mmCIF file of C-alpha atoms in Angstrom:
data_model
loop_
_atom_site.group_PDB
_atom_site.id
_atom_site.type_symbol
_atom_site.label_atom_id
_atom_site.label_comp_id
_atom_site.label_asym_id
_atom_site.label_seq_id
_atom_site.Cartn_x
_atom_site.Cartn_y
_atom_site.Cartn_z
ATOM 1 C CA UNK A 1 -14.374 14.148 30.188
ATOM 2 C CA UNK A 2 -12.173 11.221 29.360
ATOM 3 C CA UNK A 3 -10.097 8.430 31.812
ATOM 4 C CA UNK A 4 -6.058 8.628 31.394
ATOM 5 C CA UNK A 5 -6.909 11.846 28.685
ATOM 6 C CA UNK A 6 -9.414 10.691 26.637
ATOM 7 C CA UNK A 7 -11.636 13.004 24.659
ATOM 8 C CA UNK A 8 -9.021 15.837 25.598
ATOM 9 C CA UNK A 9 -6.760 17.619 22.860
ATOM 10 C CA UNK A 10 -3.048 16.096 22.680
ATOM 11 C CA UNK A 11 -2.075 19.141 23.704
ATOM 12 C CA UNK A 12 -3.908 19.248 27.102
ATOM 13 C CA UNK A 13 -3.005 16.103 28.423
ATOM 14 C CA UNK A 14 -1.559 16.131 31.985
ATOM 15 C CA UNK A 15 2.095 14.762 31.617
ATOM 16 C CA UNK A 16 0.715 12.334 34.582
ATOM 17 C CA UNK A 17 -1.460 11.016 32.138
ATOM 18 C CA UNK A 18 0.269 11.046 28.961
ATOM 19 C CA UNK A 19 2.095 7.809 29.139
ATOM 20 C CA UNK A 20 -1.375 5.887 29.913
ATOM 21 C CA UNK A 21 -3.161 7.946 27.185
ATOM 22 C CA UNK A 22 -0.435 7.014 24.547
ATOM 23 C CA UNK A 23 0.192 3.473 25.599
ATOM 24 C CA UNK A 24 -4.378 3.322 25.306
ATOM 25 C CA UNK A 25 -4.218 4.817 21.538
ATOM 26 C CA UNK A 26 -1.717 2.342 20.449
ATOM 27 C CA UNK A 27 -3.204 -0.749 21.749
ATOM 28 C CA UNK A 28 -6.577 0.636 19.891
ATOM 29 C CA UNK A 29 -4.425 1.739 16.731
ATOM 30 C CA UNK A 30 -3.629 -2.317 16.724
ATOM 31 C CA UNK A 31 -6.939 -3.952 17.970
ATOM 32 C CA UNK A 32 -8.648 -1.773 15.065
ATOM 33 C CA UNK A 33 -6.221 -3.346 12.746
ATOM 34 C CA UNK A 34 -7.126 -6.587 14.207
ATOM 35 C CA UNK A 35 -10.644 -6.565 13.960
ATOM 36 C CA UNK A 36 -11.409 -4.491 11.096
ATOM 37 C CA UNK A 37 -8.824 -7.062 8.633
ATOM 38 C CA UNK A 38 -10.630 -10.533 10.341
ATOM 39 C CA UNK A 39 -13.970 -8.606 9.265
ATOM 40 C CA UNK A 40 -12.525 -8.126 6.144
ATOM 41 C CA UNK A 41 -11.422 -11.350 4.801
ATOM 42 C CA UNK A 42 -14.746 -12.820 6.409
ATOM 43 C CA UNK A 43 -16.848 -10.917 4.057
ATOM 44 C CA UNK A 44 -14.805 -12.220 1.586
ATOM 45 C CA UNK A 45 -14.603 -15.998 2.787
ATOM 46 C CA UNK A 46 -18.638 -15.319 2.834
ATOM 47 C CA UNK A 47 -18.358 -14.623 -0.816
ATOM 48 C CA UNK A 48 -16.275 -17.636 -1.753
ATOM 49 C CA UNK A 49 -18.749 -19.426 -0.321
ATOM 50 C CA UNK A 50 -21.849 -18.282 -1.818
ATOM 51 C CA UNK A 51 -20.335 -17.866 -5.547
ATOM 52 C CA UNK A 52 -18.413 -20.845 -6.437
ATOM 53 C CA UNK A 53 -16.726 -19.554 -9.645
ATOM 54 C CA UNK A 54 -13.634 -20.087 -10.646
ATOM 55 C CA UNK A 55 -12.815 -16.656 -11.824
ATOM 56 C CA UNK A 56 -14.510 -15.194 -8.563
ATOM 57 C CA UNK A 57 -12.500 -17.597 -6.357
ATOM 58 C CA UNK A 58 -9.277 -15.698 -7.405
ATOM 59 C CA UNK A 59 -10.308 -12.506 -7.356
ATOM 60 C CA UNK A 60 -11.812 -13.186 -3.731
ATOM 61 C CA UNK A 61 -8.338 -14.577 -2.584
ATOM 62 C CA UNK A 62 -6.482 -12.313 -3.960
ATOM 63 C CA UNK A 63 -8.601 -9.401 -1.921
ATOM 64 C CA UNK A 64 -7.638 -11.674 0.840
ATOM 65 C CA UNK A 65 -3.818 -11.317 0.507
ATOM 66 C CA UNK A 66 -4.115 -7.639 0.075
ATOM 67 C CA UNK A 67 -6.394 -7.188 3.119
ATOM 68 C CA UNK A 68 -4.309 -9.135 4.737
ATOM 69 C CA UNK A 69 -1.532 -6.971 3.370
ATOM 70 C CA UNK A 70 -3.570 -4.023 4.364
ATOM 71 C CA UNK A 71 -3.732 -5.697 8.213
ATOM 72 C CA UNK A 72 0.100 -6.306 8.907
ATOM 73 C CA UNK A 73 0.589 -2.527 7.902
ATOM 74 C CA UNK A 74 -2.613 -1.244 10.479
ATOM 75 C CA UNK A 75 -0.741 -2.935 13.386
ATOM 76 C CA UNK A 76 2.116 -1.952 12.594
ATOM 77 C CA UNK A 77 1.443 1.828 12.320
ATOM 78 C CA UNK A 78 1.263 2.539 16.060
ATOM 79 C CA UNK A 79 4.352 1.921 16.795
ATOM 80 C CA UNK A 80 6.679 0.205 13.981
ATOM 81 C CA UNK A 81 8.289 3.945 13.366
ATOM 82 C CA UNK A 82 9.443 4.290 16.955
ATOM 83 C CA UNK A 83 12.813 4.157 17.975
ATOM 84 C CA UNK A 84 12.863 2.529 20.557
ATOM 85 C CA UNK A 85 9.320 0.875 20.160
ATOM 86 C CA UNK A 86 8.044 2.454 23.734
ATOM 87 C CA UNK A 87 8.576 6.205 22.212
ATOM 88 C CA UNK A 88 5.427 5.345 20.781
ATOM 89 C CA UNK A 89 3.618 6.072 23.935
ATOM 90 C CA UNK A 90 6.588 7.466 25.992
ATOM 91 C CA UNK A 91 7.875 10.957 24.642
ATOM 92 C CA UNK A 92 10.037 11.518 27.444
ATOM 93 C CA UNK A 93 12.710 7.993 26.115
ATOM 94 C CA UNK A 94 15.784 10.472 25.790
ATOM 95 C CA UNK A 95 16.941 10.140 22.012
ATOM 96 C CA UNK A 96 13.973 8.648 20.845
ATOM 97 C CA UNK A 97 12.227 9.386 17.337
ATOM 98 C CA UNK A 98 9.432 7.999 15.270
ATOM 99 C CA UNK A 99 10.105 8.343 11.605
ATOM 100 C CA UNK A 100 7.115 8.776 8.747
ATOM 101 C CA UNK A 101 4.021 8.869 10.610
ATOM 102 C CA UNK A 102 1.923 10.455 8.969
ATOM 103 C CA UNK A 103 2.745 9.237 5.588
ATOM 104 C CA UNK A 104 2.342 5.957 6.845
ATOM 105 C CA UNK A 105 -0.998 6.542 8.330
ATOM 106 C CA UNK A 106 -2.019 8.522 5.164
ATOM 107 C CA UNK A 107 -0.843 5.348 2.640
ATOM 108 C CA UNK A 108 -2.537 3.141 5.181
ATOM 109 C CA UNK A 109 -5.829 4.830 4.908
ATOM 110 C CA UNK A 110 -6.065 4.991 1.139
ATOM 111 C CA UNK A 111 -5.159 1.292 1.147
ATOM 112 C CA UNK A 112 -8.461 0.548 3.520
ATOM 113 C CA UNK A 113 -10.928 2.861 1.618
ATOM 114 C CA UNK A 114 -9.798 0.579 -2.042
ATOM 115 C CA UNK A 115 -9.707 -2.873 0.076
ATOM 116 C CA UNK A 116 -13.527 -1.703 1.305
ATOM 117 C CA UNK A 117 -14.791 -0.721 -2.366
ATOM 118 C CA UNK A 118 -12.759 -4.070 -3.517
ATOM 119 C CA UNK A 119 -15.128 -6.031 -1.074
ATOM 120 C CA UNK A 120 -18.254 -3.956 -1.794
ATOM 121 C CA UNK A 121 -17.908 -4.185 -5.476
ATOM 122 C CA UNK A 122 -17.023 -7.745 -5.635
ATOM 123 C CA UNK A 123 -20.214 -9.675 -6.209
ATOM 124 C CA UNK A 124 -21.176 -7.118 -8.688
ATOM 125 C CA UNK A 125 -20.315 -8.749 -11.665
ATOM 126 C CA UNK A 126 -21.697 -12.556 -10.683
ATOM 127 C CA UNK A 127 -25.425 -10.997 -9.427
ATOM 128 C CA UNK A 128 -25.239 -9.402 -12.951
ATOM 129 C CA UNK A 129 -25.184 -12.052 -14.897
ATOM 130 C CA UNK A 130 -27.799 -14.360 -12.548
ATOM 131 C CA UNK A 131 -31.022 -14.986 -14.590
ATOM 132 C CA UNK A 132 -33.423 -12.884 -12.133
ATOM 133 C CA UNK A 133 -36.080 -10.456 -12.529
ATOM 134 C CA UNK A 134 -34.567 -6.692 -12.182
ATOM 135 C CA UNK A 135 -36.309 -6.701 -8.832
ATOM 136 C CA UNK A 136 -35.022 -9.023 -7.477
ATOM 137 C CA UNK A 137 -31.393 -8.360 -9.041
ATOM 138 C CA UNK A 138 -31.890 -4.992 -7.186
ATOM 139 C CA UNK A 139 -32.745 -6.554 -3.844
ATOM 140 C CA UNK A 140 -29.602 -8.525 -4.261
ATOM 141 C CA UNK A 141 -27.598 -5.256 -4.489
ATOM 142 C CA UNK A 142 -28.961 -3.844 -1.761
ATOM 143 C CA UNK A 143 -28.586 -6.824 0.599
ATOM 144 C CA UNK A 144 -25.022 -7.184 -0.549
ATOM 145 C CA UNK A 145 -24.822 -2.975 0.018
ATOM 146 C CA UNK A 146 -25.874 -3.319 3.653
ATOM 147 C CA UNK A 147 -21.699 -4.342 3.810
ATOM 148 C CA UNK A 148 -20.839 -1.218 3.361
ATOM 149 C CA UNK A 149 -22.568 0.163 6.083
#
């Protein structure tokens, strides 16, 4: 029900598709790296920018580097283990091989669920210690919740 094998198991795409369908999941594997570290650090940037401590400043840029961290390895997943880079999306390269994908995939997926609870749980300690009513400290938490949605 899918263009080029889309929404079709691996296993039952047409070997006149395969090729498209391949090259397709690695360009998304890489534009989902893309977008989902720029989102990232601008939640964080948004942060910096609302709490101007000190303390808070580092721990927001540091978040930063290691989402950025987190980034470099998404885009690289797709197709970094290939060898030659095309056997990403090309099984038939004669004596190609892509080493450690699922590890990779696996590490890189633990890395993006602590990077999201880093940035969820990051104003927690400044709203904390803000002299407002419990009410409002709660709306605070939930506005600053809505992120993890």
């Amino acid at each position: 029900v899918g263009y080029g094998g889309a929404g079709e198991l691996d296993s039952t795409i047409q070997p006149s598709n395969a090729v498209f369908f391949y090259k397709m999941l690695v360009a998304t594997g890489i534009t989902y790296g893309v977008i989902m570290t720029l989102t990232k650090i601008s939640f964080c940037l948004i942060y910096v920018r609302v709490f101007v401590v000190r303390q808070f400043m580092i721990v927001a840029y540091t978040t930063i580097a290691f989402t950025t961290v987190w980034g470099a390895l998404a885009v690289l997943t797709p197709w970094a283990p290939c060898r030659p880079i095309a056997y990403a999306w090309d099984k038939g390269i004669h004596g190609g091989q892509c080493s450690a994908e699922f590890p990779l995939i696996v590490i890189v997926g633990v890395l993006d669920v602590l990077v999201d609870i880093a940035i969820l749980v990051l104003p927690i300690p400044i709203i904390k210690k803000l002299q407002i009513t419990s009410t409002e400290r709660k709306v605070l938490y939930g506005l600053f919740g809505l992120g993890a949605m």
